PDB file of C-alpha atoms in Angstrom:
ATOM      1  CA  MET A1371       0.000   0.000   0.000  1.00 61.00           C
ATOM      2  CA  ARG A1372       1.345   3.442  -0.878  1.00 73.00           C
ATOM      3  CA  GLU A1373       2.160   5.963   1.829  1.00 85.00           C
ATOM      4  CA  ILE A1374      -0.204   8.837   2.573  1.00 88.00           C
ATOM      5  CA  SER A1375       1.352  12.148   1.458  1.00 90.00           C
ATOM      6  CA  TYR A1376       0.657  15.440   3.184  1.00 93.00           C
ATOM      7  CA  PRO A1377      -0.775  17.997   2.754  1.00 95.00           C
ATOM      8  CA  LEU A1378      -4.257  16.582   2.209  1.00 95.00           C
ATOM      9  CA  SER A1379      -7.257  18.642   1.194  1.00 96.00           C
ATOM     10  CA  GLY A1380     -10.821  18.378   2.386  1.00 96.00           C
ATOM     11  CA  SER A1381     -14.163  20.058   1.818  1.00 97.00           C
ATOM     12  CA  CYS A1382     -17.796  19.937   2.792  1.00 96.00           C
ATOM     13  CA  GLN A1383     -20.330  18.487   0.338  1.00 94.00           C
ATOM     14  CA  CYS A1384     -21.068  21.813  -1.382  1.00 97.00           C
ATOM     15  CA  GLY A1385     -17.441  23.008  -1.398  1.00 96.00           C
ATOM     16  CA  GLY A1386     -18.202  26.173   0.591  1.00 97.00           C
ATOM     17  CA  VAL A1387     -15.757  25.135   3.319  1.00 98.00           C
ATOM     18  CA  THR A1388     -12.349  23.763   2.403  1.00 97.00           C
ATOM     19  CA  TYR A1389      -9.266  22.891   4.408  1.00 97.00           C
ATOM     20  CA  THR A1390      -5.706  21.673   4.137  1.00 97.00           C
ATOM     21  CA  LEU A1391      -4.311  19.169   6.625  1.00 97.00           C
ATOM     22  CA  ASN A1392      -0.538  19.624   6.650  1.00 97.00           C
ATOM     23  CA  GLU A1393       0.515  16.686   8.833  1.00 95.00           C
ATOM     24  CA  PRO A1394      -0.800  13.304  10.002  1.00 94.00           C
ATOM     25  CA  PRO A1395      -3.467  13.196  12.720  1.00 95.00           C
ATOM     26  CA  LEU A1396      -2.333  12.484  16.274  1.00 95.00           C
ATOM     27  CA  MET A1397      -4.852   9.604  16.364  1.00 94.00           C
ATOM     28  CA  ILE A1398      -8.081   8.407  14.779  1.00 94.00           C
ATOM     29  CA  VAL A1399     -10.933   7.679  17.191  1.00 94.00           C
ATOM     30  CA  ALA A1400     -14.246   5.893  16.614  1.00 94.00           C
ATOM     31  CA  CYS A1401     -16.882   6.990  19.137  1.00 92.00           C
ATOM     32  CA  HIS A1402     -19.874   4.720  19.694  1.00 94.00           C
ATOM     33  CA  CYS A1403     -21.897   7.003  22.032  1.00 88.00           C
ATOM     34  CA  ARG A1404     -25.535   7.646  21.154  1.00 91.00           C
ATOM     35  CA  GLU A1405     -24.823  11.299  20.314  1.00 86.00           C
ATOM     36  CA  CYS A1406     -22.170  10.264  17.765  1.00 85.00           C
ATOM     37  CA  GLN A1407     -24.542   7.679  16.339  1.00 87.00           C
ATOM     38  CA  LYS A1408     -27.031  10.516  15.760  1.00 90.00           C
ATOM     39  CA  LEU A1409     -24.306  12.715  14.246  1.00 83.00           C
ATOM     40  CA  SER A1410     -23.056  10.077  11.836  1.00 85.00           C
ATOM     41  CA  THR A1411     -26.421   8.379  11.179  1.00 86.00           C
ATOM     42  CA  SER A1412     -24.444   5.177  11.609  1.00 91.00           C
ATOM     43  CA  ALA A1413     -22.977   2.938  14.325  1.00 91.00           C
ATOM     44  CA  PHE A1414     -20.221   5.397  15.282  1.00 91.00           C
ATOM     45  CA  SER A1415     -18.559   8.673  14.367  1.00 92.00           C
ATOM     46  CA  ILE A1416     -14.929   8.944  13.314  1.00 94.00           C
ATOM     47  CA  THR A1417     -12.688  11.757  14.492  1.00 93.00           C
ATOM     48  CA  ALA A1418      -9.136  12.665  13.510  1.00 95.00           C
ATOM     49  CA  MET A1419      -7.429  14.342  16.441  1.00 95.00           C
ATOM     50  CA  VAL A1420      -5.183  17.065  14.985  1.00 97.00           C
ATOM     51  CA  LYS A1421      -3.083  19.953  16.233  1.00 97.00           C
ATOM     52  CA  PRO A1422      -4.857  23.260  15.477  1.00 97.00           C
ATOM     53  CA  GLU A1423      -1.754  24.568  13.690  1.00 97.00           C
ATOM     54  CA  ALA A1424      -1.734  21.506  11.386  1.00 97.00           C
ATOM     55  CA  VAL A1425      -4.911  22.505   9.550  1.00 97.00           C
ATOM     56  CA  VAL A1426      -5.908  25.619   7.597  1.00 98.00           C
ATOM     57  CA  PHE A1427      -9.610  26.322   6.972  1.00 98.00           C
ATOM     58  CA  SER A1428     -11.263  28.504   4.353  1.00 97.00           C
ATOM     59  CA  GLY A1429     -14.907  29.489   4.024  1.00 98.00           C
ATOM     60  CA  GLU A1430     -17.707  30.510   6.351  1.00 97.00           C
ATOM     61  CA  MET A1431     -18.625  28.116   9.162  1.00 97.00           C
ATOM     62  CA  SER A1432     -21.462  28.144  11.663  1.00 97.00           C
ATOM     63  CA  ASP A1433     -21.302  27.028  15.309  1.00 94.00           C
ATOM     64  CA  TRP A1434     -23.245  24.539  17.415  1.00 92.00           C
ATOM     65  CA  SER A1435     -22.555  23.160  20.887  1.00 85.00           C
ATOM     66  CA  ARG A1436     -23.901  20.907  23.611  1.00 83.00           C
ATOM     67  CA  SER A1437     -22.874  19.721  27.068  1.00 81.00           C
ATOM     68  CA  SER A1438     -21.255  16.307  27.244  1.00 74.00           C
ATOM     69  CA  ASP A1439     -21.559  13.654  29.970  1.00 70.00           C
ATOM     70  CA  SER A1440     -18.215  14.831  31.393  1.00 69.00           C
ATOM     71  CA  GLY A1441     -19.582  18.356  31.825  1.00 73.00           C
ATOM     72  CA  ASN A1442     -17.328  19.684  29.048  1.00 75.00           C
ATOM     73  CA  ILE A1443     -18.752  21.583  26.100  1.00 79.00           C
ATOM     74  CA  SER A1444     -18.655  19.772  22.768  1.00 82.00           C
ATOM     75  CA  ALA A1445     -18.638  22.546  20.175  1.00 90.00           C
ATOM     76  CA  ALA A1446     -18.786  22.072  16.419  1.00 93.00           C
ATOM     77  CA  LYS A1447     -18.085  24.025  13.251  1.00 96.00           C
ATOM     78  CA  PHE A1448     -20.136  23.163  10.189  1.00 96.00           C
ATOM     79  CA  CYS A1449     -20.970  24.469   6.721  1.00 97.00           C
ATOM     80  CA  PRO A1450     -24.050  26.724   6.922  1.00 97.00           C
ATOM     81  CA  THR A1451     -25.084  25.758   3.381  1.00 97.00           C
ATOM     82  CA  CYS A1452     -24.866  21.946   3.258  1.00 96.00           C
ATOM     83  CA  GLY A1453     -24.660  21.239   6.998  1.00 94.00           C
ATOM     84  CA  ASN A1454     -21.534  19.047   6.871  1.00 94.00           C
ATOM     85  CA  ARG A1455     -19.668  18.959  10.185  1.00 93.00           C
ATOM     86  CA  ILE A1456     -16.067  20.025   9.682  1.00 96.00           C
ATOM     87  CA  TYR A1457     -14.638  19.719  13.179  1.00 95.00           C
ATOM     88  CA  HIS A1458     -15.466  19.600  16.883  1.00 92.00           C
ATOM     89  CA  TYR A1459     -13.568  21.219  19.727  1.00 92.00           C
ATOM     90  CA  ASN A1460     -13.644  21.856  23.440  1.00 89.00           C
ATOM     91  CA  PRO A1461     -13.654  25.651  24.008  1.00 89.00           C
ATOM     92  CA  ASP A1462     -11.735  25.080  27.276  1.00 88.00           C
ATOM     93  CA  ASP A1463      -8.952  23.035  25.617  1.00 87.00           C
ATOM     94  CA  SER A1464      -7.296  24.504  22.537  1.00 88.00           C
ATOM     95  CA  SER A1465      -4.623  21.777  22.264  1.00 93.00           C
ATOM     96  CA  THR A1466      -6.496  19.678  19.667  1.00 93.00           C
ATOM     97  CA  LEU A1467      -9.250  19.852  17.066  1.00 95.00           C
ATOM     98  CA  LYS A1468     -11.504  16.886  16.334  1.00 94.00           C
ATOM     99  CA  LEU A1469     -11.554  16.920  12.537  1.00 96.00           C
ATOM    100  CA  LYS A1470     -14.357  14.933  10.864  1.00 94.00           C
ATOM    101  CA  PRO A1471     -12.228  13.124   8.250  1.00 92.00           C
ATOM    102  CA  SER A1472     -14.880  11.619   5.979  1.00 90.00           C
ATOM    103  CA  ASN A1473     -14.565  14.739   3.810  1.00 91.00           C
ATOM    104  CA  ILE A1474     -10.791  14.453   3.298  1.00 93.00           C
ATOM    105  CA  SER A1475      -9.221  13.755  -0.098  1.00 91.00           C
ATOM    106  CA  ASP A1476      -7.414  10.556   0.934  1.00 90.00           C
ATOM    107  CA  THR A1477      -9.735   8.557   3.172  1.00 89.00           C
ATOM    108  CA  ARG A1478      -7.066   5.924   3.876  1.00 89.00           C
ATOM    109  CA  VAL A1479      -6.237   8.156   6.848  1.00 87.00           C
ATOM    110  CA  ILE A1480      -9.530   6.959   8.390  1.00 89.00           C
ATOM    111  CA  ASN A1481      -8.268   3.910  10.251  1.00 89.00           C
ATOM    112  CA  PRO A1482      -9.407   4.047  13.906  1.00 93.00           C
ATOM    113  CA  THR A1483      -6.758   3.111  16.442  1.00 91.00           C
ATOM    114  CA  LEU A1484      -9.066   3.712  19.406  1.00 94.00           C
ATOM    115  CA  HIS A1485     -12.762   2.971  20.035  1.00 96.00           C
ATOM    116  CA  VAL A1486     -14.546   4.849  22.851  1.00 94.00           C
ATOM    117  CA  TRP A1487     -17.979   4.565  24.448  1.00 93.00           C
ATOM    118  CA  ILE A1488     -18.208   0.912  23.470  1.00 94.00           C
ATOM    119  CA  SER A1489     -20.719   0.566  26.336  1.00 95.00           C
ATOM    120  CA  GLU A1490     -23.203   2.065  23.816  1.00 94.00           C
ATOM    121  CA  LYS A1491     -21.865   0.196  20.756  1.00 95.00           C
ATOM    122  CA  GLN A1492     -24.344  -1.409  18.366  1.00 95.00           C
ATOM    123  CA  ASP A1493     -24.354  -5.176  18.985  1.00 95.00           C
ATOM    124  CA  TRP A1494     -23.971  -6.000  15.293  1.00 96.00           C
ATOM    125  CA  TYR A1495     -20.665  -4.102  14.928  1.00 94.00           C
ATOM    126  CA  GLN A1496     -17.473  -6.040  15.722  1.00 95.00           C
ATOM    127  CA  ILE A1497     -14.400  -4.024  16.716  1.00 95.00           C
ATOM    128  CA  PRO A1498     -11.259  -5.371  15.015  1.00 93.00           C
ATOM    129  CA  GLU A1499      -8.862  -7.438  17.136  1.00 92.00           C
ATOM    130  CA  GLY A1500      -6.004  -5.569  18.774  1.00 92.00           C
ATOM    131  CA  VAL A1501      -7.615  -2.112  18.696  1.00 93.00           C
ATOM    132  CA  LYS A1502      -7.632  -0.259  22.029  1.00 95.00           C
ATOM    133  CA  THR A1503     -11.122   0.252  23.535  1.00 95.00           C
ATOM    134  CA  PHE A1504     -12.731   2.175  26.394  1.00 92.00           C
ATOM    135  CA  GLN A1505     -16.180   1.548  27.886  1.00 93.00           C
ATOM    136  CA  LYS A1506     -16.732   5.335  28.083  1.00 91.00           C
ATOM    137  CA  GLN A1507     -14.586   8.420  27.470  1.00 85.00           C
ATOM    138  CA  PRO A1508     -10.944   8.010  28.574  1.00 84.00           C
ATOM    139  CA  SER A1509      -9.645  10.600  31.034  1.00 72.00           C
TER     140      SER A1509
END
């Protein structure tokens, strides 16, 4: 398999928001919580944890947020035209962005190395052997 070359580009469905990811994600996480199931309309949501300085965004984005079970705020940026989520973040922790990588040019980067909230996982989905898991959110 060929190596993934950076930078990678990404965009929402309508192309109103674009971005460039200049380096590999810190990790790829699959979250199985009910809120992520709603977000993804699937069994889990995939997030690429990236350094804020590793990604450059262009285009207008809207905001949305909610409280999480931990008491933290889960905030999101999304395209106001097509509604695609671009990234999530914690306003109290600027060390990482939670990029939604399904809209990236080379989707081979989407290979979860960590599965969280498996206590809410759909029974029909089998997590691959050897992948690290957490019943809820790791501390």
